[in-house]
CSV table of C-alpha atoms in Angstrom, one decimal:
chain,number,residue,atom,x,y,z
L,1,MET,CA,-2.8,2.9,-11.0
L,2,ILE,CA,-6.1,1.7,-9.5
L,3,LEU,CA,-6.9,-1.9,-10.2
L,4,ASP,CA,-10.3,-3.3,-11.0
L,5,GLU,CA,-11.5,-5.2,-7.9
L,6,LYS,CA,-11.4,-8.5,-9.8
L,7,LYS,CA,-7.7,-8.0,-10.4
L,8,LEU,CA,-6.7,-7.5,-6.8
L,9,LEU,CA,-4.7,-10.5,-5.6
L,10,GLY,CA,-4.7,-12.0,-2.1
L,11,ASP,CA,-1.4,-12.6,-0.4
L,12,LEU,CA,-1.3,-16.3,-1.2
L,13,GLN,CA,-2.1,-15.6,-4.9
L,14,LYS,CA,0.8,-13.2,-5.0
L,15,TYR,CA,3.2,-15.6,-3.3
L,16,ILE,CA,2.2,-18.4,-5.7
L,17,LEU,CA,2.5,-16.2,-8.8
L,18,LEU,CA,5.9,-14.9,-7.6
L,19,SER,CA,7.1,-18.5,-6.9
L,20,ILE,CA,6.1,-19.5,-10.4
L,21,GLU,CA,7.7,-16.5,-11.9
L,22,GLN,CA,10.9,-17.4,-10.0
L,23,GLY,CA,10.9,-20.8,-11.7
L,24,CYS,CA,9.0,-23.1,-9.3
L,25,THR,CA,6.8,-25.2,-11.7
L,26,THR,CA,5.2,-27.8,-9.4
L,27,ALA,CA,3.0,-27.5,-6.3
L,28,ALA,CA,5.7,-29.1,-4.2
L,29,GLN,CA,8.3,-26.6,-5.4
L,30,ILE,CA,5.8,-23.7,-4.9
L,31,LYS,CA,5.0,-24.8,-1.3
L,32,LYS,CA,8.7,-25.2,-0.5
L,33,ASN,CA,9.6,-21.8,-2.0
L,34,ILE,CA,6.9,-20.0,0.0
L,35,PHE,CA,8.0,-21.7,3.2
L,36,SER,CA,11.7,-21.0,2.6
L,37,LYS,CA,11.1,-17.3,1.7
L,38,ILE,CA,8.5,-16.2,4.3
L,39,GLY,CA,8.2,-19.1,6.7
L,40,LYS,CA,4.5,-19.7,5.8
L,41,ASP,CA,3.5,-23.4,5.7
L,42,VAL,CA,0.7,-23.5,3.2
L,43,SER,CA,-1.5,-26.6,3.2
L,44,ILE,CA,-1.4,-28.5,0.0
L,45,ASN,CA,-5.2,-28.3,-0.3
L,46,ALA,CA,-5.2,-24.5,0.0
L,47,LEU,CA,-2.4,-24.4,-2.6
L,48,TYR,CA,-4.3,-26.5,-5.1
L,49,THR,CA,-7.4,-24.5,-4.5
L,50,VAL,CA,-5.7,-21.2,-5.3
L,51,LEU,CA,-3.8,-22.7,-8.2
L,52,ALA,CA,-7.1,-23.8,-9.7
L,53,ARG,CA,-8.5,-20.3,-9.2
L,54,LEU,CA,-5.5,-18.7,-10.8
L,55,ASP,CA,-5.9,-21.1,-13.8
L,56,LYS,CA,-9.6,-20.2,-14.1
L,57,LEU,CA,-8.7,-16.5,-14.1
L,58,GLY,CA,-6.1,-17.0,-16.9
L,59,TYR,CA,-3.1,-16.0,-14.7
L,60,ILE,CA,-1.4,-19.4,-15.0
L,61,ASP,CA,-1.3,-22.3,-17.5
L,62,VAL,CA,-1.3,-25.9,-16.4
L,63,CYS,CA,0.0,-28.9,-18.2
L,64,TYR,CA,1.0,-32.4,-17.3
L,65,SER,CA,4.4,-33.9,-17.4
L,66,ALA,CA,5.2,-37.6,-17.1
L,67,VAL,CA,7.8,-38.1,-14.5
L,68,ASN,CA,9.6,-41.4,-13.5
L,69,SER,CA,9.2,-41.9,-9.8
L,70,THR,CA,11.7,-43.6,-7.6
L,71,ARG,CA,9.5,-46.6,-7.4
L,72,GLY,CA,9.7,-47.3,-11.1
L,73,TYR,CA,6.4,-46.1,-12.4
L,74,ARG,CA,5.4,-43.1,-14.3
L,75,LYS,CA,3.2,-40.4,-12.8
L,76,ASP,CA,1.7,-37.4,-14.3
L,77,VAL,CA,2.7,-34.2,-12.5
L,78,LYS,CA,1.0,-30.8,-13.0
L,79,VAL,CA,3.4,-28.2,-14.2
L,80,TYR,CA,2.5,-24.5,-13.8
L,81,SER,CA,3.6,-21.5,-15.8
L,82,ILE,CA,2.6,-17.8,-15.5
L,83,THR,CA,0.8,-16.2,-18.4
L,84,ILE,CA,1.3,-12.6,-19.7
L,85,LEU,CA,-2.0,-11.7,-18.0
L,86,GLY,CA,-0.7,-13.2,-14.8
L,87,LEU,CA,2.6,-11.2,-15.0
L,88,VAL,CA,0.8,-7.9,-15.8
L,89,THR,CA,-1.7,-8.4,-12.9
L,90,LEU,CA,1.1,-9.3,-10.5
L,91,GLN,CA,3.1,-6.3,-11.5
L,92,ALA,CA,0.1,-4.0,-11.1
L,93,ASN,CA,-0.6,-5.4,-7.6
L,94,ILE,CA,3.1,-4.8,-6.6
L,95,VAL,CA,3.0,-1.3,-7.9
L,96,ASN,CA,-0.2,-0.6,-5.9
L,97,LEU,CA,1.5,-2.0,-2.8
L,98,LEU,CA,4.5,0.2,-3.3
L,99,THR,CA,2.3,3.2,-3.9
L,100,MET,CA,0.5,2.5,-0.6
L,101,ILE,CA,3.8,2.5,1.3
L,102,GLY,CA,5.1,5.6,-0.5
L,103,ARG,CA,7.7,3.9,-2.7
L,104,GLU,CA,6.0,4.4,-6.1
L,105,ASN,CA,9.1,6.1,-7.5
L,106,ASN,CA,11.2,3.0,-6.9
L,107,ALA,CA,9.0,0.5,-8.8
């Protein structure tokens, strides 16, 4: 499967989509998951930049959730979920990667 150039994902985009697919719903959880899985410490600014780009492409949805903080006030937290388009694009990128390393039959 050859992907349209617009649908090719960068490494950080793949890591973020995989993290969301695995149940990480906030930027802090995504950042922590990426660090714990591959040891890459992503800056929060880079993370928010890529999250905004993924949202603009339609690969994720963003909503706000009110959370009670430990200091007693409510704070709106961005919550991320992966869309069907995001899942399909992520899967196609993974299949392309497996094909490149000669494991296309194991996908």
